[in-house]
Backbone as JSON Lines, residues from 0, in Angstrom:
{"i":0,"aa":"G","n":[-26.76,19.99,31.25],"ca":[-25.57,20.04,31.29],"c":[-25.08,21.42,30.71]}
{"i":1,"aa":"G","n":[-23.77,21.6,30.81],"ca":[-23.11,22.93,30.56],"c":[-22.8,23.02,29.08]}
{"i":2,"aa":"A","n":[-22.36,24.02,28.67],"ca":[-22.1,24.35,27.21],"c":[-21.15,23.36,26.74]}
{"i":3,"aa":"A","n":[-21.36,23.07,25.45],"ca":[-20.42,22.02,24.68],"c":[-19.14,22.58,24.59]}
{"i":4,"aa":"R","n":[-18.09,21.68,24.67],"ca":[-16.83,22.11,24.45],"c":[-16.47,22.06,23.05]}
{"i":5,"aa":"A","n":[-15.56,23.01,22.79],"ca":[-15.16,23.03,21.22],"c":[-14.32,21.96,20.86]}
{"i":6,"aa":"G","n":[-14.45,21.51,19.51],"ca":[-13.53,20.46,19.24],"c":[-12.1,20.74,19.17]}
{"i":7,"aa":"P","n":[-11.2,19.65,18.88],"ca":[-9.85,19.97,18.83],"c":[-9.41,20.93,17.53]}
{"i":8,"aa":"A","n":[-8.45,21.89,18.01],"ca":[-8.01,22.71,17.1],"c":[-7.13,22.22,16.09]}
{"i":9,"aa":"I","n":[-7.15,22.52,14.7],"ca":[-6.54,21.98,13.77],"c":[-5.84,23.07,13.08]}
{"i":10,"aa":"R","n":[-4.62,23.09,12.61],"ca":[-3.88,24.04,11.75],"c":[-2.95,23.39,10.88]}
{"i":11,"aa":"S","n":[-2.47,23.91,10.06],"ca":[-1.55,23.26,8.92],"c":[-0.15,23.33,9.58]}
{"i":12,"aa":"M","n":[0.73,22.41,8.83],"ca":[1.97,22.25,8.92],"c":[2.83,23.44,8.94]}
{"i":13,"aa":"G","n":[2.22,24.41,8.12],"ca":[2.87,25.63,7.87],"c":[2.83,26.49,9.27]}
{"i":14,"aa":"G","n":[1.96,26.21,9.96],"ca":[1.63,27.09,11.3],"c":[2.37,26.58,12.32]}
{"i":15,"aa":"A","n":[3.44,25.57,12.19],"ca":[4.0,25.07,13.37],"c":[5.01,26.1,14.03]}
{"i":16,"aa":"P","n":[5.06,26.12,15.25],"ca":[5.92,26.98,16.0],"c":[7.38,27.23,15.49]}
{"i":17,"aa":"R","n":[7.97,28.23,15.63],"ca":[9.35,28.53,15.08],"c":[10.42,27.57,15.86]}
{"i":18,"aa":"P","n":[11.46,27.22,15.29],"ca":[12.27,25.91,15.69],"c":[13.08,26.73,16.93]}
{"i":19,"aa":"A","n":[13.24,25.91,18.04],"ca":[14.03,26.34,19.09],"c":[15.41,26.58,18.59]}
{"i":20,"aa":"E","n":[16.08,27.49,19.76],"ca":[17.46,27.74,19.57],"c":[18.19,26.48,19.38]}
{"i":21,"aa":"A","n":[19.41,26.56,18.79],"ca":[20.15,25.45,18.52],"c":[20.64,24.67,19.7]}
{"i":22,"aa":"S","n":[20.72,25.43,20.88],"ca":[21.17,24.93,22.17],"c":[20.44,24.07,22.74]}
{"i":23,"aa":"S","n":[19.19,24.14,22.49],"ca":[18.29,23.5,23.05],"c":[17.37,22.57,22.29]}
{"i":24,"aa":"R","n":[17.73,22.32,21.1],"ca":[17.05,21.19,20.28],"c":[16.97,19.99,20.65]}
{"i":25,"aa":"P","n":[16.18,19.1,20.42],"ca":[16.42,17.65,20.99],"c":[17.29,17.0,19.98]}
{"i":26,"aa":"P","n":[17.57,15.77,20.28],"ca":[18.61,14.95,19.59],"c":[18.12,14.84,17.98]}
{"i":27,"aa":"A","n":[19.12,14.92,17.01],"ca":[18.98,14.96,15.53],"c":[18.3,13.52,15.34]}
{"i":28,"aa":"P","n":[17.7,13.4,14.23],"ca":[17.23,12.27,13.74],"c":[18.43,11.22,13.57]}
{"i":29,"aa":"L","n":[18.13,9.84,13.84],"ca":[19.03,8.8,13.65],"c":[19.47,8.43,12.25]}
{"i":30,"aa":"P","n":[20.43,7.94,11.84],"ca":[20.67,7.68,10.48],"c":[19.61,6.48,9.89]}
{"i":31,"aa":"D","n":[19.57,6.37,8.79],"ca":[18.27,5.35,8.23],"c":[18.84,4.12,8.65]}
{"i":32,"aa":"G","n":[17.77,3.51,9.2],"ca":[17.71,1.9,9.56],"c":[18.03,1.81,11.2]}
{"i":33,"aa":"E","n":[18.4,2.99,11.87],"ca":[18.69,2.95,13.2],"c":[17.61,3.49,14.12]}
{"i":34,"aa":"A","n":[17.11,3.14,15.19],"ca":[16.13,3.71,16.08],"c":[16.54,3.65,17.71]}
{"i":35,"aa":"D","n":[15.99,4.48,18.08],"ca":[15.98,4.6,19.69],"c":[14.8,4.73,20.12]}
{"i":36,"aa":"Y","n":[14.07,3.44,20.59],"ca":[12.7,3.6,20.96],"c":[12.84,3.18,22.7]}
{"i":37,"aa":"Q","n":[12.37,3.99,23.51],"ca":[12.24,3.9,24.76],"c":[10.88,3.49,25.5]}
{"i":38,"aa":"L","n":[11.13,2.57,26.51],"ca":[9.8,2.3,27.4],"c":[10.08,3.06,28.5]}
{"i":39,"aa":"I","n":[9.18,4.14,28.76],"ca":[9.53,5.1,29.75],"c":[8.4,4.69,31.14]}
{"i":40,"aa":"T","n":[8.99,4.4,32.17],"ca":[8.43,3.88,33.31],"c":[8.75,4.48,34.74]}
{"i":41,"aa":"D","n":[9.33,5.85,34.32],"ca":[9.5,6.77,35.66],"c":[9.24,8.17,35.16]}
{"i":42,"aa":"T","n":[9.09,9.03,36.18],"ca":[8.46,10.43,35.99],"c":[9.54,11.27,35.45]}
{"i":43,"aa":"D","n":[11.01,10.95,35.82],"ca":[11.88,11.7,35.5],"c":[12.24,11.73,34.09]}
{"i":44,"aa":"T","n":[12.15,10.4,33.42],"ca":[12.32,10.49,32.17],"c":[11.22,10.97,31.34]}
{"i":45,"aa":"L","n":[10.17,10.72,31.86],"ca":[8.72,11.36,31.23],"c":[8.93,12.78,30.98]}
{"i":46,"aa":"A","n":[9.32,13.49,32.43],"ca":[9.34,14.99,32.36],"c":[10.56,15.51,31.3]}
{"i":47,"aa":"E","n":[11.63,14.83,31.05],"ca":[12.65,14.88,30.04],"c":[12.02,14.99,28.73]}
{"i":48,"aa":"W","n":[11.3,13.98,28.16],"ca":[10.79,14.12,27.06],"c":[9.82,15.35,26.88]}
{"i":49,"aa":"A","n":[8.9,15.61,27.95],"ca":[7.88,16.72,27.8],"c":[8.65,18.01,27.71]}
{"i":50,"aa":"A","n":[9.82,18.1,28.15],"ca":[10.68,19.12,27.93],"c":[11.22,19.4,26.63]}
{"i":51,"aa":"M","n":[11.65,18.21,26.03],"ca":[12.21,18.07,24.71],"c":[11.15,18.42,23.71]}
{"i":52,"aa":"G","n":[10.01,17.95,23.9],"ca":[8.62,18.31,23.01],"c":[8.61,20.07,23.17]}
{"i":53,"aa":"R","n":[8.63,20.57,24.38],"ca":[8.46,22.08,24.33],"c":[9.37,22.83,23.73]}
{"i":54,"aa":"R","n":[10.58,22.3,23.86],"ca":[11.68,23.05,23.23],"c":[11.55,22.82,21.69]}
{"i":55,"aa":"Q","n":[11.27,21.67,21.2],"ca":[11.14,21.71,19.65],"c":[9.94,22.01,19.4]}
{"i":56,"aa":"G","n":[8.86,22.35,19.97],"ca":[7.61,22.96,19.45],"c":[6.61,22.01,18.67]}
{"i":57,"aa":"Y","n":[6.86,20.71,18.6],"ca":[6.2,19.81,18.12],"c":[6.41,18.25,18.63]}
{"i":58,"aa":"L","n":[5.54,17.45,18.12],"ca":[5.73,16.0,18.66],"c":[4.51,15.26,18.07]}
{"i":59,"aa":"A","n":[4.77,14.03,17.73],"ca":[3.95,13.15,17.32],"c":[3.31,12.45,18.52]}
{"i":60,"aa":"V","n":[1.97,12.04,18.59],"ca":[1.44,11.65,19.5],"c":[0.37,10.46,19.18]}
{"i":61,"aa":"D","n":[0.28,9.37,19.95],"ca":[-0.84,8.34,19.61],"c":[-1.03,7.73,20.93]}
{"i":62,"aa":"T","n":[-2.26,7.26,21.22],"ca":[-2.82,6.75,22.27],"c":[-3.03,5.26,22.16]}
{"i":63,"aa":"E","n":[-2.81,4.47,23.12],"ca":[-3.16,2.88,23.09],"c":[-4.31,2.91,24.18]}
{"i":64,"aa":"T","n":[-5.58,1.98,23.43],"ca":[-6.78,2.21,24.5],"c":[-7.34,0.86,24.35]}
{"i":65,"aa":"S","n":[-8.35,0.56,25.29],"ca":[-8.94,-0.49,25.52],"c":[-10.12,-0.82,24.53]}
{"i":66,"aa":"S","n":[-10.42,-0.07,23.73],"ca":[-11.61,-0.01,22.76],"c":[-11.59,0.86,21.59]}
{"i":67,"aa":"L","n":[-12.1,0.42,20.46],"ca":[-12.25,1.36,19.14],"c":[-13.44,2.33,19.41]}
{"i":68,"aa":"N","n":[-14.09,2.46,20.44],"ca":[-15.03,3.38,20.86],"c":[-14.66,4.23,21.72]}
{"i":69,"aa":"A","n":[-14.44,5.39,21.14],"ca":[-13.76,6.44,22.0],"c":[-14.65,6.92,23.11]}
{"i":70,"aa":"A","n":[-15.85,6.83,23.12],"ca":[-16.67,6.99,24.31],"c":[-16.63,6.05,25.48]}
{"i":71,"aa":"A","n":[-16.05,5.02,25.24],"ca":[-16.04,3.89,26.16],"c":[-14.53,3.54,26.5]}
{"i":72,"aa":"A","n":[-13.64,4.09,25.78],"ca":[-12.23,3.51,25.69],"c":[-11.66,3.86,27.03]}
{"i":73,"aa":"E","n":[-10.61,3.13,27.53],"ca":[-9.94,3.36,28.72],"c":[-8.41,3.57,28.09]}
{"i":74,"aa":"L","n":[-7.86,4.85,28.52],"ca":[-6.42,5.01,28.18],"c":[-5.48,4.13,28.82]}
{"i":75,"aa":"V","n":[-4.8,3.43,27.82],"ca":[-3.79,2.35,28.28],"c":[-2.33,2.79,28.36]}
{"i":76,"aa":"G","n":[-2.04,3.39,27.39],"ca":[-0.63,4.08,27.16],"c":[-0.67,5.14,26.23]}
{"i":77,"aa":"I","n":[0.53,5.75,26.09],"ca":[0.83,6.97,25.07],"c":[2.18,6.66,24.5]}
{"i":78,"aa":"S","n":[2.02,6.8,23.16],"ca":[3.34,6.98,22.39],"c":[3.63,8.26,22.0]}
{"i":79,"aa":"M","n":[4.88,8.63,21.88],"ca":[5.28,10.01,21.37],"c":[6.53,9.62,20.63]}
{"i":80,"aa":"A","n":[6.89,10.68,19.68],"ca":[7.93,10.8,18.74],"c":[8.38,12.24,18.63]}
{"i":81,"aa":"L","n":[9.74,12.35,18.57],"ca":[10.18,13.7,18.7],"c":[10.91,13.97,17.23]}
{"i":82,"aa":"A","n":[11.38,12.69,16.58],"ca":[12.09,12.96,15.05],"c":[12.08,11.33,14.68]}
{"i":83,"aa":"P","n":[12.34,11.02,13.28],"ca":[12.44,9.73,12.68],"c":[13.5,8.94,13.56]}
{"i":84,"aa":"G","n":[12.92,7.74,14.0],"ca":[13.96,6.96,14.88],"c":[13.94,7.15,16.25]}
{"i":85,"aa":"R","n":[13.35,8.38,16.69],"ca":[13.48,8.77,18.26],"c":[11.81,8.79,18.88]}
{"i":86,"aa":"A","n":[11.63,7.67,19.43],"ca":[10.12,7.66,20.03],"c":[10.27,6.92,21.3]}
{"i":87,"aa":"C","n":[8.97,6.98,21.92],"ca":[8.92,6.12,23.28],"c":[7.46,5.85,23.39]}
{"i":88,"aa":"Y","n":[7.25,4.78,24.42],"ca":[6.05,4.43,24.69],"c":[5.7,4.5,26.16]}
{"i":89,"aa":"V","n":[4.62,4.96,26.89],"ca":[4.31,5.15,28.21],"c":[3.24,4.53,28.68]}
{"i":90,"aa":"P","n":[3.65,3.09,29.35],"ca":[2.39,2.44,29.68],"c":[1.81,3.04,31.0]}
{"i":91,"aa":"L","n":[0.4,2.86,30.98],"ca":[-0.35,3.76,32.13],"c":[-1.21,2.88,32.8]}
{"i":92,"aa":"R","n":[-1.91,1.94,32.08],"ca":[-2.75,1.06,32.88],"c":[-2.72,-0.44,32.43]}
{"i":93,"aa":"H","n":[-1.62,-0.84,32.21],"ca":[-1.35,-2.39,31.72],"c":[-1.53,-3.26,32.98]}
{"i":94,"aa":"G","n":[-2.15,-4.52,32.32],"ca":[-2.1,-5.4,33.7],"c":[-1.43,-6.67,33.25]}
{"i":95,"aa":"G","n":[-1.53,-7.56,33.9],"ca":[-1.03,-8.81,33.4],"c":[0.56,-9.17,34.25]}
{"i":96,"aa":"G","n":[0.64,-10.61,34.24],"ca":[2.07,-10.89,34.72],"c":[3.15,-11.1,33.91]}
{"i":97,"aa":"T","n":[3.82,-12.06,33.76],"ca":[4.99,-12.29,32.78],"c":[4.44,-12.98,31.62]}
{"i":98,"aa":"V","n":[5.17,-12.59,30.65],"ca":[4.7,-13.32,29.21],"c":[5.56,-14.49,29.09]}
{"i":99,"aa":"A","n":[4.89,-15.69,29.23],"ca":[5.57,-16.92,29.26],"c":[6.72,-17.22,28.08]}
{"i":100,"aa":"A","n":[6.29,-16.7,26.83],"ca":[7.14,-17.0,25.77],"c":[8.42,-16.32,25.94]}
{"i":101,"aa":"D","n":[8.61,-15.22,26.65],"ca":[10.13,-14.62,26.42],"c":[10.37,-14.05,27.9]}
{"i":102,"aa":"G","n":[9.69,-14.21,28.91],"ca":[10.03,-13.66,30.09],"c":[9.89,-12.17,30.52]}
{"i":103,"aa":"Q","n":[9.37,-11.58,29.39],"ca":[9.28,-10.08,29.52],"c":[8.18,-9.84,30.47]}
{"i":104,"aa":"G","n":[8.19,-8.49,30.98],"ca":[7.14,-7.95,31.71],"c":[5.76,-7.99,30.89]}
{"i":105,"aa":"G","n":[4.71,-8.35,31.43],"ca":[3.35,-8.22,30.67],"c":[2.99,-6.95,30.39]}
{"i":106,"aa":"L","n":[2.49,-6.64,29.18],"ca":[1.69,-5.24,28.86],"c":[0.48,-5.69,28.13]}
{"i":107,"aa":"D","n":[-0.37,-6.32,29.15],"ca":[-1.62,-6.96,28.65],"c":[-2.48,-5.62,28.6]}
{"i":108,"aa":"F","n":[-3.15,-5.41,27.35],"ca":[-4.27,-4.18,27.35],"c":[-5.54,-4.69,28.06]}
{"i":109,"aa":"E","n":[-5.8,-5.93,28.05],"ca":[-7.2,-6.46,28.49],"c":[-7.15,-6.87,30.04]}
{"i":110,"aa":"A","n":[-6.01,-7.25,30.62],"ca":[-5.91,-7.66,31.85],"c":[-6.34,-6.32,32.73]}
{"i":111,"aa":"D","n":[-6.79,-6.61,33.96],"ca":[-7.3,-5.73,34.85],"c":[-6.06,-5.27,35.79]}
{"i":112,"aa":"A","n":[-5.63,-3.96,35.52],"ca":[-4.67,-3.23,36.28],"c":[-5.02,-3.01,37.43]}
{"i":113,"aa":"N","n":[-6.1,-3.23,38.08],"ca":[-6.53,-2.79,39.52],"c":[-6.35,-3.94,40.42]}
{"i":114,"aa":"T","n":[-6.0,-5.17,40.01],"ca":[-5.88,-6.4,40.78],"c":[-4.57,-6.39,41.39]}
{"i":115,"aa":"D","n":[-4.51,-7.49,42.3],"ca":[-3.2,-7.77,43.13],"c":[-2.18,-8.27,42.2]}
{"i":116,"aa":"A","n":[-2.48,-8.74,41.09],"ca":[-1.57,-9.47,40.34],"c":[-0.32,-8.65,39.82]}
{"i":117,"aa":"A","n":[0.85,-9.49,39.53],"ca":[2.03,-8.79,39.38],"c":[1.77,-7.94,38.08]}
{"i":118,"aa":"L","n":[2.2,-6.81,38.18],"ca":[1.97,-5.67,37.08],"c":[3.39,-5.34,36.61]}
{"i":119,"aa":"P","n":[3.64,-4.87,35.35],"ca":[4.6,-4.32,34.88],"c":[5.09,-3.03,35.58]}
{"i":120,"aa":"D","n":[6.27,-2.57,35.47],"ca":[6.59,-1.33,35.88],"c":[5.93,-0.21,34.95]}
{"i":121,"aa":"Q","n":[5.24,0.75,35.63],"ca":[4.77,1.73,35.01],"c":[4.36,2.94,35.97]}
{"i":122,"aa":"I","n":[4.3,4.15,35.21],"ca":[4.22,5.35,36.12],"c":[2.54,5.26,36.55]}
{"i":123,"aa":"A","n":[2.52,5.79,37.82],"ca":[1.06,6.16,38.14],"c":[0.26,6.85,37.65]}
{"i":124,"aa":"F","n":[-1.05,6.64,37.28],"ca":[-1.58,7.37,36.19],"c":[-1.68,8.89,36.59]}
{"i":125,"aa":"D","n":[-2.03,9.15,37.62],"ca":[-2.09,10.75,37.92],"c":[-0.6,11.48,37.91]}
{"i":126,"aa":"D","n":[0.23,10.63,38.42],"ca":[1.48,11.42,38.03],"c":[1.93,11.6,36.63]}
{"i":127,"aa":"A","n":[1.55,10.7,35.7],"ca":[1.84,10.66,34.64],"c":[0.94,12.03,33.8]}
{"i":128,"aa":"M","n":[-0.19,12.13,34.35],"ca":[-1.19,12.87,33.83],"c":[-0.64,14.32,34.25]}
{"i":129,"aa":"A","n":[-0.14,14.62,35.39],"ca":[0.38,15.74,35.98],"c":[1.61,16.15,34.92]}
{"i":130,"aa":"I","n":[2.16,15.37,34.09],"ca":[3.25,15.77,33.13],"c":[2.8,15.92,31.99]}
{"i":131,"aa":"L","n":[1.8,15.06,31.44],"ca":[1.37,15.02,29.88],"c":[0.21,16.09,29.63]}
{"i":132,"aa":"K","n":[-0.39,16.29,30.68],"ca":[-1.67,17.15,30.37],"c":[-1.33,18.51,30.16]}
{"i":133,"aa":"P","n":[-0.36,19.37,30.99],"ca":[0.26,20.6,30.42],"c":[0.93,20.69,28.94]}
{"i":134,"aa":"L","n":[1.55,19.45,28.66],"ca":[2.23,19.47,27.28],"c":[1.21,19.44,26.49]}
{"i":135,"aa":"F","n":[0.31,18.41,26.45],"ca":[-0.73,18.22,25.45],"c":[-1.83,19.5,25.49]}
{"i":136,"aa":"E","n":[-1.86,20.37,26.35],"ca":[-2.73,21.23,26.04],"c":[-1.98,22.73,25.74]}
{"i":137,"aa":"D","n":[-0.58,22.58,25.94],"ca":[0.18,23.9,25.63],"c":[0.1,24.31,24.17]}
{"i":138,"aa":"P","n":[-0.2,25.62,24.23],"ca":[-0.76,25.96,22.61],"c":[0.48,26.37,21.77]}
{"i":139,"aa":"S","n":[1.61,26.42,22.47],"ca":[2.98,26.61,21.74],"c":[3.61,25.38,21.12]}
{"i":140,"aa":"V","n":[2.87,24.07,21.28],"ca":[3.65,22.77,21.1],"c":[2.47,22.02,20.19]}
{"i":141,"aa":"L","n":[2.77,21.83,18.95],"ca":[2.05,21.14,17.86],"c":[1.99,19.66,18.0]}
{"i":142,"aa":"K","n":[0.72,19.14,18.33],"ca":[0.68,17.93,18.39],"c":[0.34,17.09,16.99]}
{"i":143,"aa":"I","n":[1.06,16.09,16.53],"ca":[0.77,15.62,15.22],"c":[0.54,14.22,15.32]}
{"i":144,"aa":"G","n":[-0.52,13.82,14.45],"ca":[-0.92,12.29,14.5],"c":[-1.79,11.9,13.4]}
{"i":145,"aa":"H","n":[-2.36,10.82,13.51],"ca":[-3.1,10.36,12.45],"c":[-4.55,9.89,13.15]}
{"i":146,"aa":"N","n":[-5.71,10.54,12.48],"ca":[-6.95,10.16,13.09],"c":[-6.75,10.75,14.6]}
{"i":147,"aa":"L","n":[-6.39,12.01,14.84],"ca":[-6.35,12.28,16.29],"c":[-7.7,12.83,16.89]}
{"i":148,"aa":"K","n":[-8.56,12.92,15.8],"ca":[-9.89,12.97,16.25],"c":[-10.36,11.98,17.4]}
{"i":149,"aa":"Y","n":[-9.98,10.76,17.19],"ca":[-10.33,9.71,18.19],"c":[-9.41,9.71,19.49]}
{"i":150,"aa":"D","n":[-8.24,10.17,19.28],"ca":[-7.32,10.23,20.44],"c":[-7.89,11.58,21.4]}
{"i":151,"aa":"S","n":[-8.36,12.64,20.67],"ca":[-8.84,13.65,21.28],"c":[-9.93,13.45,22.18]}
{"i":152,"aa":"H","n":[-10.86,12.7,21.65],"ca":[-12.1,12.21,22.4],"c":[-11.79,11.24,23.48]}
{"i":153,"aa":"V","n":[-10.82,10.48,23.36],"ca":[-10.46,9.35,24.46],"c":[-9.82,10.42,25.46]}
{"i":154,"aa":"L","n":[-8.77,11.32,25.19],"ca":[-8.23,12.02,26.18],"c":[-9.05,13.0,26.93]}
{"i":155,"aa":"M","n":[-10.22,13.4,26.22],"ca":[-11.05,14.46,26.94],"c":[-11.94,13.97,28.01]}
{"i":156,"aa":"R","n":[-12.17,12.76,28.08],"ca":[-12.94,12.07,28.98],"c":[-12.12,12.16,30.33]}
{"i":157,"aa":"P","n":[-12.91,12.68,31.36],"ca":[-12.38,12.88,32.79],"c":[-11.39,11.73,33.39]}
{"i":158,"aa":"H","n":[-12.17,10.41,33.05],"ca":[-11.44,9.42,33.4],"c":[-10.17,9.08,32.67]}
{"i":159,"aa":"N","n":[-9.76,9.67,31.42],"ca":[-8.61,9.61,30.83],"c":[-7.73,10.85,31.19]}
{"i":160,"aa":"G","n":[-7.93,11.76,32.01],"ca":[-7.12,12.89,32.13],"c":[-7.72,14.23,31.89]}
{"i":161,"aa":"G","n":[-9.21,14.17,31.17],"ca":[-9.57,15.45,30.86],"c":[-8.72,16.41,30.29]}
{"i":162,"aa":"I","n":[-8.1,15.98,29.24],"ca":[-7.1,16.65,28.43],"c":[-7.98,17.13,27.16]}
{"i":163,"aa":"R","n":[-7.61,18.47,26.86],"ca":[-8.16,18.98,25.55],"c":[-6.84,19.18,24.61]}
{"i":164,"aa":"L","n":[-6.71,18.23,23.9],"ca":[-5.61,18.08,22.98],"c":[-5.32,19.13,22.03]}
{"i":165,"aa":"A","n":[-4.65,20.14,21.82],"ca":[-4.4,21.22,20.87],"c":[-3.36,21.97,21.2]}
{"i":166,"aa":"P","n":[-2.71,22.5,19.99],"ca":[-3.26,22.44,18.54],"c":[-2.94,21.01,18.08]}
{"i":167,"aa":"V","n":[-3.45,20.71,16.98],"ca":[-3.04,19.46,16.3],"c":[-2.91,19.72,14.92]}
{"i":168,"aa":"D","n":[-2.12,18.64,14.04],"ca":[-2.03,18.59,12.91],"c":[-2.74,17.04,12.71]}
{"i":169,"aa":"D","n":[-3.76,16.68,12.02],"ca":[-4.23,15.24,11.91],"c":[-3.96,14.92,10.49]}
{"i":170,"aa":"T","n":[-3.13,14.03,10.13],"ca":[-2.67,13.65,8.92],"c":[-3.94,13.26,8.18]}
{"i":171,"aa":"M","n":[-4.79,12.53,8.84],"ca":[-5.89,12.1,8.02],"c":[-6.91,12.99,7.6]}
{"i":172,"aa":"C","n":[-7.07,14.1,8.42],"ca":[-7.91,15.29,8.14],"c":[-7.18,15.83,6.82]}
{"i":173,"aa":"L","n":[-6.03,16.23,7.03],"ca":[-5.33,16.93,6.01],"c":[-5.44,16.25,4.63]}
{"i":174,"aa":"S","n":[-5.02,14.95,4.86],"ca":[-5.12,14.06,3.49],"c":[-6.52,14.3,2.94]}
{"i":175,"aa":"Y","n":[-7.66,14.03,3.65],"ca":[-8.96,14.21,2.99],"c":[-9.15,15.55,2.55]}
{"i":176,"aa":"V","n":[-8.75,16.76,3.11],"ca":[-8.93,18.07,2.85],"c":[-8.04,18.38,1.39]}
{"i":177,"aa":"L","n":[-7.08,17.68,1.49],"ca":[-6.21,17.99,0.21],"c":[-6.63,17.06,-0.92]}
{"i":178,"aa":"D","n":[-7.13,16.01,-0.68],"ca":[-7.57,14.99,-1.92],"c":[-8.53,14.1,-1.23]}
{"i":179,"aa":"A","n":[-9.77,14.76,-1.23],"ca":[-10.99,13.84,-0.86],"c":[-11.24,12.6,-1.67]}
{"i":180,"aa":"G","n":[-10.86,12.62,-2.77],"ca":[-11.37,11.54,-3.6],"c":[-10.3,10.69,-3.94]}
{"i":181,"aa":"R","n":[-9.3,10.57,-2.98],"ca":[-8.23,9.87,-3.33],"c":[-8.53,8.3,-3.26]}
{"i":182,"aa":"V","n":[-8.14,7.56,-4.32],"ca":[-8.82,6.28,-4.55],"c":[-8.02,5.23,-3.62]}
{"i":183,"aa":"G","n":[-6.83,5.65,-3.17],"ca":[-6.15,4.5,-2.15],"c":[-6.65,4.84,-0.56]}
{"i":184,"aa":"G","n":[-7.36,5.78,-0.39],"ca":[-8.0,6.02,0.93],"c":[-7.05,6.85,1.62]}
{"i":185,"aa":"H","n":[-7.15,6.97,2.84],"ca":[-6.56,7.97,3.77],"c":[-5.91,7.33,5.06]}
{"i":186,"aa":"S","n":[-5.82,5.86,4.91],"ca":[-5.15,5.37,6.1],"c":[-3.61,5.57,6.18]}
{"i":187,"aa":"M","n":[-3.15,5.44,7.44],"ca":[-1.8,5.78,7.85],"c":[-0.89,4.95,6.81]}
{"i":188,"aa":"D","n":[-1.25,3.6,6.71],"ca":[-0.36,2.74,5.94],"c":[-0.27,3.09,4.5]}
{"i":189,"aa":"Y","n":[-1.24,3.55,3.84],"ca":[-1.38,3.98,2.6],"c":[-0.5,5.3,2.4]}
{"i":190,"aa":"L","n":[-0.97,6.14,3.24],"ca":[-0.29,7.69,3.01],"c":[1.29,7.62,3.32]}
{"i":191,"aa":"A","n":[1.59,6.6,4.3],"ca":[3.11,6.5,4.44],"c":[3.95,6.01,3.32]}
{"i":192,"aa":"G","n":[3.08,4.92,2.63],"ca":[3.7,4.4,1.34],"c":[3.9,5.31,0.32]}
{"i":193,"aa":"H","n":[2.64,5.95,0.21],"ca":[2.46,6.9,-1.03],"c":[3.4,8.2,-0.93]}
{"i":194,"aa":"W","n":[3.45,8.73,0.17],"ca":[4.31,10.02,0.22],"c":[5.71,9.84,0.67]}
{"i":195,"aa":"L","n":[6.0,8.84,1.69],"ca":[7.25,8.87,2.18],"c":[7.87,7.53,1.73]}
{"i":196,"aa":"D","n":[7.31,6.82,0.95],"ca":[7.9,5.59,0.35],"c":[8.45,4.73,1.75]}
{"i":197,"aa":"H","n":[7.43,4.53,2.53],"ca":[7.63,3.92,3.69],"c":[6.84,2.84,4.14]}
{"i":198,"aa":"N","n":[7.21,1.68,4.47],"ca":[6.31,0.51,4.63],"c":[6.26,0.23,5.95]}
{"i":199,"aa":"T","n":[5.09,0.78,6.74],"ca":[4.68,0.51,8.16],"c":[4.77,-0.82,8.55]}
{"i":200,"aa":"I","n":[4.98,-1.05,9.89],"ca":[4.73,-2.28,10.63],"c":[3.3,-2.49,10.68]}
{"i":201,"aa":"K","n":[2.65,-3.64,10.32],"ca":[1.28,-3.7,10.29],"c":[1.19,-4.41,11.83]}
{"i":202,"aa":"Y","n":[-0.05,-4.5,12.13],"ca":[-0.57,-5.17,13.49],"c":[-0.27,-6.65,13.25]}
{"i":203,"aa":"E","n":[-0.72,-7.12,12.17],"ca":[-0.6,-8.64,11.85],"c":[1.12,-8.9,11.77]}
{"i":204,"aa":"D","n":[1.93,-8.18,11.59],"ca":[3.32,-8.28,11.59],"c":[4.0,-8.9,12.76]}
{"i":205,"aa":"V","n":[3.24,-8.08,13.91],"ca":[3.6,-8.32,15.22],"c":[2.85,-9.37,16.03]}
{"i":206,"aa":"C","n":[1.43,-9.49,15.71],"ca":[0.61,-10.28,16.65],"c":[0.0,-11.47,15.64]}
{"i":207,"aa":"G","n":[0.25,-11.6,14.4],"ca":[0.11,-12.6,13.6],"c":[-1.64,-12.33,13.28]}
{"i":208,"aa":"K","n":[-2.21,-13.55,12.72],"ca":[-3.58,-13.52,12.07],"c":[-4.16,-14.62,12.62]}
{"i":209,"aa":"G","n":[-5.56,-14.5,12.87],"ca":[-6.55,-15.46,13.41],"c":[-6.28,-15.8,14.92]}
{"i":210,"aa":"V","n":[-6.96,-16.9,15.01],"ca":[-6.79,-17.47,16.53],"c":[-6.03,-18.53,16.6]}
{"i":211,"aa":"K","n":[-4.79,-18.45,17.6],"ca":[-3.94,-19.61,18.06],"c":[-4.08,-20.13,19.22]}
């Protein structure tokens, strides 16, 4: 094979690009307790989010995948945030029909998105990548996230867009470098509570525990 590719770039928060001009800044954070979360299912809205990220010079990124094994995971969706309370989710390869409990469109990670079954509204994968790949590889836009090493490997797979996510601030790596011996660990839940006094929403809070 060819030469190995370099790993994701990492830099400190202090190296974030300079703020955009006031006239082009994205919306300010919402008041405490308020949130504006969007489900993006069209290219125009996704392009608007990409433009706001470029103007701001940084954004938070997270991937939703079909596996914890980055070498085998299929990219299912992408979350982004521009400021506290302002975030979006972009479904890409969700499958499944209607959720019987509430009638909402299914966002099943495990269902086959290539079948003829009714699918939720979502942007065609290649159309979404045409917008997201330039943003995620833009050297002037800092991508922030937790354990971005995993997301970087997922996105780098050709099947998932062949994206080299850079530059990045990985809060897990930053925590380990600053305090490798931290007793509480370096999980996002712990760091959010310790540094920001914020109690995150746990997976069990949404999906419950055990088999039902």
